[in-house]
PDB file of C-alpha atoms in Angstrom:
ATOM      1  CA  MET A   1       5.958  29.451  29.055  1.00 50.00           C
ATOM      2  CA  GLY A   2       3.473  27.215  26.913  1.00 56.00           C
ATOM      3  CA  PHE A   3       4.278  25.248  23.866  1.00 62.00           C
ATOM      4  CA  ASP A   4       1.878  24.583  21.108  1.00 71.00           C
ATOM      5  CA  ARG A   5       1.923  21.153  20.021  1.00 72.00           C
ATOM      6  CA  ALA A   6       1.423  19.648  16.632  1.00 77.00           C
ATOM      7  CA  PRO A   7      -1.749  18.250  15.856  1.00 81.00           C
ATOM      8  CA  GLN A   8      -1.957  14.488  16.221  1.00 93.00           C
ATOM      9  CA  VAL A   9      -2.747  12.846  12.718  1.00 93.00           C
ATOM     10  CA  GLN A  10      -3.739   9.359  12.517  1.00 97.00           C
ATOM     11  CA  VAL A  11      -4.756   7.081   9.426  1.00 98.00           C
ATOM     12  CA  ARG A  12      -6.444   3.871  10.054  1.00 98.00           C
ATOM     13  CA  ARG A  13      -8.280   1.440   7.982  1.00 98.00           C
ATOM     14  CA  CYS A  14     -12.145   1.599   8.498  1.00 98.00           C
ATOM     15  CA  THR A  15     -14.360  -1.214   9.688  1.00 97.00           C
ATOM     16  CA  ALA A  16     -18.076  -2.098   9.642  1.00 95.00           C
ATOM     17  CA  GLN A  17     -18.315  -0.206  13.087  1.00 96.00           C
ATOM     18  CA  ASP A  18     -17.312   3.027  11.208  1.00 96.00           C
ATOM     19  CA  ALA A  19     -20.007   3.212   8.488  1.00 96.00           C
ATOM     20  CA  ALA A  20     -22.148   5.835  10.358  1.00 95.00           C
ATOM     21  CA  VAL A  21     -19.193   8.304  10.845  1.00 96.00           C
ATOM     22  CA  LEU A  22     -17.733   7.593   7.507  1.00 97.00           C
ATOM     23  CA  ALA A  23     -21.369   8.386   5.867  1.00 97.00           C
ATOM     24  CA  GLN A  24     -21.366  11.686   7.619  1.00 97.00           C
ATOM     25  CA  VAL A  25     -17.734  12.651   6.469  1.00 98.00           C
ATOM     26  CA  CYS A  26     -18.469  11.307   2.838  1.00 98.00           C
ATOM     27  CA  ALA A  27     -21.408  13.499   2.587  1.00 97.00           C
ATOM     28  CA  GLU A  28     -19.960  16.270   4.102  1.00 97.00           C
ATOM     29  CA  THR A  29     -16.710  16.465   1.756  1.00 97.00           C
ATOM     30  CA  PHE A  30     -18.888  15.731  -1.281  1.00 97.00           C
ATOM     31  CA  GLN A  31     -21.301  18.551  -0.544  1.00 96.00           C
ATOM     32  CA  ASP A  32     -18.483  20.987   0.236  1.00 95.00           C
ATOM     33  CA  THR A  33     -16.736  20.165  -2.813  1.00 93.00           C
ATOM     34  CA  PHE A  34     -19.512  19.857  -5.393  1.00 95.00           C
ATOM     35  CA  ALA A  35     -22.849  21.546  -3.914  1.00 95.00           C
ATOM     36  CA  ALA A  36     -22.210  24.873  -5.818  1.00 94.00           C
ATOM     37  CA  ASP A  37     -22.081  23.134  -8.948  1.00 94.00           C
ATOM     38  CA  ASN A  38     -24.914  20.843  -8.704  1.00 96.00           C
ATOM     39  CA  THR A  39     -28.649  21.164  -8.003  1.00 97.00           C
ATOM     40  CA  ALA A  40     -30.100  20.273  -4.621  1.00 97.00           C
ATOM     41  CA  LYS A  41     -32.091  17.543  -5.876  1.00 98.00           C
ATOM     42  CA  ASP A  42     -29.169  15.769  -7.701  1.00 98.00           C
ATOM     43  CA  MET A  43     -26.973  16.053  -4.607  1.00 97.00           C
ATOM     44  CA  GLU A  44     -29.742  14.829  -2.668  1.00 97.00           C
ATOM     45  CA  VAL A  45     -29.995  11.407  -4.984  1.00 97.00           C
ATOM     46  CA  PHE A  46     -26.343  11.130  -5.218  1.00 97.00           C
ATOM     47  CA  LEU A  47     -25.781  11.323  -1.501  1.00 97.00           C
ATOM     48  CA  ALA A  48     -28.465   8.770  -0.937  1.00 95.00           C
ATOM     49  CA  GLU A  49     -27.209   6.355  -3.623  1.00 95.00           C
ATOM     50  CA  SER A  50     -23.761   6.565  -2.391  1.00 96.00           C
ATOM     51  CA  TYR A  51     -23.036   7.490   1.110  1.00 96.00           C
ATOM     52  CA  SER A  52     -25.850   6.050   3.165  1.00 94.00           C
ATOM     53  CA  PRO A  53     -24.566   3.663   6.173  1.00 94.00           C
ATOM     54  CA  GLN A  54     -26.188   0.865   4.425  1.00 94.00           C
ATOM     55  CA  VAL A  55     -24.183   1.441   1.205  1.00 95.00           C
ATOM     56  CA  LEU A  56     -20.995   2.057   2.938  1.00 96.00           C
ATOM     57  CA  ALA A  57     -21.639  -0.902   5.284  1.00 96.00           C
ATOM     58  CA  ALA A  58     -21.746  -3.135   2.181  1.00 96.00           C
ATOM     59  CA  GLU A  59     -18.676  -1.507   0.696  1.00 97.00           C
ATOM     60  CA  LEU A  60     -16.740  -2.120   3.762  1.00 97.00           C
ATOM     61  CA  ALA A  61     -17.491  -5.686   3.568  1.00 97.00           C
ATOM     62  CA  ASP A  62     -15.980  -5.999   0.283  1.00 98.00           C
ATOM     63  CA  PRO A  63     -12.464  -7.604   0.734  1.00 97.00           C
ATOM     64  CA  GLU A  64     -11.275  -5.902  -2.600  1.00 98.00           C
ATOM     65  CA  SER A  65     -12.320  -2.443  -1.233  1.00 98.00           C
ATOM     66  CA  SER A  66     -10.721  -0.321   1.620  1.00 98.00           C
ATOM     67  CA  TYR A  67     -11.666   2.897   3.242  1.00 98.00           C
ATOM     68  CA  TRP A  68      -9.130   4.780   5.417  1.00 99.00           C
ATOM     69  CA  LEU A  69     -10.005   7.463   7.848  1.00 98.00           C
ATOM     70  CA  ALA A  70      -7.664  10.231   8.793  1.00 98.00           C
ATOM     71  CA  THR A  71      -8.182  11.934  12.227  1.00 98.00           C
ATOM     72  CA  VAL A  72      -6.645  15.180  13.503  1.00 96.00           C
ATOM     73  CA  ASP A  73      -6.808  15.105  17.391  1.00 96.00           C
ATOM     74  CA  GLY A  74      -9.298  12.468  17.242  1.00 95.00           C
ATOM     75  CA  ILE A  75     -11.497  14.502  14.780  1.00 97.00           C
ATOM     76  CA  PRO A  76     -12.589  12.868  11.329  1.00 98.00           C
ATOM     77  CA  ALA A  77     -10.729  15.031   8.973  1.00 98.00           C
ATOM     78  CA  ALA A  78     -10.350  13.078   5.563  1.00 98.00           C
ATOM     79  CA  TYR A  79     -10.699   9.510   3.996  1.00 98.00           C
ATOM     80  CA  LEU A  80      -9.717   7.501   1.188  1.00 99.00           C
ATOM     81  CA  LYS A  81     -11.145   4.503  -0.686  1.00 99.00           C
ATOM     82  CA  THR A  82      -9.242   2.273  -2.876  1.00 99.00           C
ATOM     83  CA  ASN A  83     -10.328  -0.754  -5.003  1.00 98.00           C
ATOM     84  CA  VAL A  84      -8.468  -3.627  -6.447  1.00 98.00           C
ATOM     85  CA  GLY A  85      -9.512  -6.560  -8.740  1.00 97.00           C
ATOM     86  CA  LYS A  86     -13.281  -6.879  -9.483  1.00 96.00           C
ATOM     87  CA  ALA A  87     -14.074  -3.946  -7.204  1.00 97.00           C
ATOM     88  CA  GLN A  88     -12.621  -1.312  -9.407  1.00 97.00           C
ATOM     89  CA  THR A  89     -15.482   0.897 -10.763  1.00 95.00           C
ATOM     90  CA  GLU A  90     -14.259   0.570 -14.566  1.00 93.00           C
ATOM     91  CA  PRO A  91     -12.537  -1.801 -16.814  1.00 93.00           C
ATOM     92  CA  VAL A  92      -9.013  -0.609 -17.328  1.00 95.00           C
ATOM     93  CA  GLU A  93      -7.087  -3.839 -18.481  1.00 94.00           C
ATOM     94  CA  GLY A  94      -5.288  -2.942 -21.792  1.00 94.00           C
ATOM     95  CA  ARG A  95      -5.403   0.690 -21.116  1.00 95.00           C
ATOM     96  CA  ILE A  96      -2.974   0.817 -18.088  1.00 96.00           C
ATOM     97  CA  PRO A  97      -0.363  -1.049 -16.604  1.00 95.00           C
ATOM     98  CA  GLN A  98      -1.831  -4.019 -14.632  1.00 97.00           C
ATOM     99  CA  PRO A  99      -2.339  -4.939 -11.999  1.00 98.00           C
ATOM    100  CA  SER A 100      -3.925  -1.735 -10.884  1.00 98.00           C
ATOM    101  CA  LEU A 101      -5.299  -0.189  -7.819  1.00 98.00           C
ATOM    102  CA  GLU A 102      -8.196   2.575  -8.216  1.00 99.00           C
ATOM    103  CA  VAL A 103      -8.444   5.589  -5.884  1.00 99.00           C
ATOM    104  CA  GLN A 104     -12.177   5.964  -6.122  1.00 98.00           C
ATOM    105  CA  ARG A 105     -12.476   8.481  -3.393  1.00 98.00           C
ATOM    106  CA  ILE A 106     -10.145  10.899  -1.489  1.00 98.00           C
ATOM    107  CA  TYR A 107     -11.445  13.746   0.262  1.00 97.00           C
ATOM    108  CA  VAL A 108     -10.521  16.180   2.885  1.00 97.00           C
ATOM    109  CA  ARG A 109     -12.977  18.245   5.257  1.00 97.00           C
ATOM    110  CA  LEU A 110     -12.853  22.049   4.892  1.00 94.00           C
ATOM    111  CA  PRO A 111     -11.232  22.981   8.100  1.00 95.00           C
ATOM    112  CA  TYR A 112      -8.094  20.545   7.415  1.00 96.00           C
ATOM    113  CA  LYS A 113      -7.465  21.131   3.591  1.00 94.00           C
ATOM    114  CA  ARG A 114      -3.914  22.452   2.915  1.00 91.00           C
ATOM    115  CA  ARG A 115      -2.476  20.467   5.794  1.00 92.00           C
ATOM    116  CA  GLY A 116      -0.914  17.864   3.698  1.00 92.00           C
ATOM    117  CA  LEU A 117      -3.888  15.071   4.433  1.00 96.00           C
ATOM    118  CA  GLY A 118      -4.375  14.348   0.571  1.00 94.00           C
ATOM    119  CA  ALA A 119      -0.797  13.698   0.207  1.00 93.00           C
ATOM    120  CA  ARG A 120      -0.786  11.504   3.413  1.00 96.00           C
ATOM    121  CA  LEU A 121      -3.677   9.351   2.117  1.00 97.00           C
ATOM    122  CA  MET A 122      -1.984   9.097  -1.396  1.00 96.00           C
ATOM    123  CA  GLY A 123       0.955   7.600   0.446  1.00 96.00           C
ATOM    124  CA  VAL A 124      -1.413   5.108   1.796  1.00 97.00           C
ATOM    125  CA  ALA A 125      -2.906   4.217  -1.435  1.00 98.00           C
ATOM    126  CA  LEU A 126       0.861   3.801  -2.518  1.00 97.00           C
ATOM    127  CA  ASP A 127       1.306   1.456   0.264  1.00 97.00           C
ATOM    128  CA  GLU A 128      -1.881  -0.441  -0.599  1.00 97.00           C
ATOM    129  CA  ALA A 129      -0.775  -0.645  -4.286  1.00 97.00           C
ATOM    130  CA  ARG A 130       2.583  -2.256  -3.186  1.00 97.00           C
ATOM    131  CA  ALA A 131       1.055  -4.527  -1.157  1.00 97.00           C
ATOM    132  CA  HIS A 132      -1.139  -5.760  -3.925  1.00 97.00           C
ATOM    133  CA  ALA A 133       1.687  -5.933  -6.336  1.00 97.00           C
ATOM    134  CA  ALA A 134      -0.061  -3.080  -8.400  1.00 98.00           C
ATOM    135  CA  ALA A 135       1.769  -1.778 -11.366  1.00 98.00           C
ATOM    136  CA  SER A 136      -0.172   1.620 -11.431  1.00 98.00           C
ATOM    137  CA  ILE A 137      -2.745   3.645  -9.512  1.00 98.00           C
ATOM    138  CA  TRP A 138      -5.677   5.328 -11.113  1.00 99.00           C
ATOM    139  CA  LEU A 139      -8.577   7.553 -10.553  1.00 98.00           C
ATOM    140  CA  GLY A 140     -11.399   9.646 -12.101  1.00 98.00           C
ATOM    141  CA  VAL A 141     -11.493  13.436 -11.434  1.00 98.00           C
ATOM    142  CA  TRP A 142     -14.142  15.715 -12.495  1.00 96.00           C
ATOM    143  CA  GLU A 143     -12.964  17.793 -15.498  1.00 97.00           C
ATOM    144  CA  ARG A 144     -13.842  21.063 -13.555  1.00 96.00           C
ATOM    145  CA  ASN A 145     -12.076  20.228 -10.352  1.00 95.00           C
ATOM    146  CA  THR A 146      -9.085  22.198 -11.236  1.00 95.00           C
ATOM    147  CA  ALA A 147      -7.321  21.971  -7.815  1.00 92.00           C
ATOM    148  CA  ALA A 148      -7.676  18.083  -7.711  1.00 94.00           C
ATOM    149  CA  LEU A 149      -6.230  17.867 -11.317  1.00 97.00           C
ATOM    150  CA  ALA A 150      -3.272  20.075 -10.099  1.00 95.00           C
ATOM    151  CA  PHE A 151      -2.603  17.933  -7.233  1.00 93.00           C
ATOM    152  CA  TYR A 152      -2.783  14.572  -9.334  1.00 95.00           C
ATOM    153  CA  GLU A 153      -0.444  16.084 -12.149  1.00 96.00           C
ATOM    154  CA  ARG A 154       2.011  17.231  -9.211  1.00 93.00           C
ATOM    155  CA  LEU A 155       2.301  13.609  -8.189  1.00 94.00           C
ATOM    156  CA  GLY A 156       2.785  12.561 -11.683  1.00 95.00           C
ATOM    157  CA  PHE A 157      -0.661  11.308 -12.750  1.00 97.00           C
ATOM    158  CA  THR A 158      -1.538  11.585 -16.472  1.00 98.00           C
ATOM    159  CA  ARG A 159      -4.804  11.341 -18.446  1.00 98.00           C
ATOM    160  CA  PHE A 160      -5.711   8.242 -20.243  1.00 98.00           C
ATOM    161  CA  GLY A 161      -9.429   8.652 -20.884  1.00 97.00           C
ATOM    162  CA  GLU A 162     -12.619   9.930 -19.696  1.00 97.00           C
ATOM    163  CA  HIS A 163     -15.936   8.437 -18.401  1.00 96.00           C
ATOM    164  CA  VAL A 164     -19.300   9.843 -17.280  1.00 96.00           C
ATOM    165  CA  PHE A 165     -19.776  10.377 -13.636  1.00 96.00           C
ATOM    166  CA  GLN A 166     -23.585  10.508 -12.798  1.00 96.00           C
ATOM    167  CA  VAL A 167     -24.572  13.016  -9.878  1.00 96.00           C
ATOM    168  CA  GLY A 168     -28.530  12.637 -10.022  1.00 95.00           C
ATOM    169  CA  SER A 169     -29.653  13.417 -13.152  1.00 96.00           C
ATOM    170  CA  ASP A 170     -26.347  15.369 -14.336  1.00 96.00           C
ATOM    171  CA  ALA A 171     -24.104  13.415 -16.484  1.00 97.00           C
ATOM    172  CA  GLN A 172     -20.701  14.786 -15.679  1.00 97.00           C
ATOM    173  CA  THR A 173     -17.300  14.263 -17.601  1.00 98.00           C
ATOM    174  CA  ASP A 174     -14.411  12.706 -15.070  1.00 98.00           C
ATOM    175  CA  TYR A 175     -10.927  12.519 -16.587  1.00 99.00           C
ATOM    176  CA  LEU A 176      -9.183   9.254 -15.971  1.00 98.00           C
ATOM    177  CA  MET A 177      -5.624   9.535 -14.735  1.00 99.00           C
ATOM    178  CA  VAL A 178      -3.090   6.867 -14.091  1.00 98.00           C
ATOM    179  CA  CYS A 179       0.493   6.906 -12.511  1.00 97.00           C
ATOM    180  CA  PRO A 180       3.008   4.001 -12.616  1.00 97.00           C
ATOM    181  CA  VAL A 181       3.530   2.972  -8.916  1.00 96.00           C
ATOM    182  CA  GLU A 182       7.224   3.361  -9.310  1.00 93.00           C
ATOM    183  CA  ARG A 183       6.859   6.892 -10.561  1.00 91.00           C
ATOM    184  CA  LEU A 184       4.326   8.307  -8.162  1.00 85.00           C
ATOM    185  CA  ALA A 185       6.005  11.389  -6.606  1.00 72.00           C
ATOM    186  CA  MET A 186       4.774  11.785  -3.190  1.00 66.00           C
ATOM    187  CA  VAL A 187       5.033  15.579  -2.367  1.00 47.00           C
TER     188      VAL A 187
END
């Protein structure tokens, strides 16, 4: 009689040596999530500007930014990027409780969606926020990404503004959302 074993999930902080695999996962998850809503040219420009191994290597070298990679049975499945201090992509002082931590990116590869990896990575973000004595966690999410909006609302995030998120030549609207660290409801 055989027993099915539970998949082995590990989450670890990325290093400079992860730039190439991270570039692949970043590009794949962004394309899977947004390609249907953007032109091929806009996607090509965005991916080149945001997810090349060189760009990611520079971000990995920033002490105020962290990338985290989740693997399932050793296969890259999801990732998270957090920023503190000057690495945050938008000035939020005076708009949300400070100090703050930004969740700049959190994506799960299609075969691994609906397995709790997003919540697990948000738990990592919460640990990072506590380690940096952050009062709040904030993020931007595309106004048309209803699944992500619902996920963040379930965790306790609320809207506090919006900003333009540029994908190639297309200026898109992201909602800015925040949750006080002590209120983040991990599901």
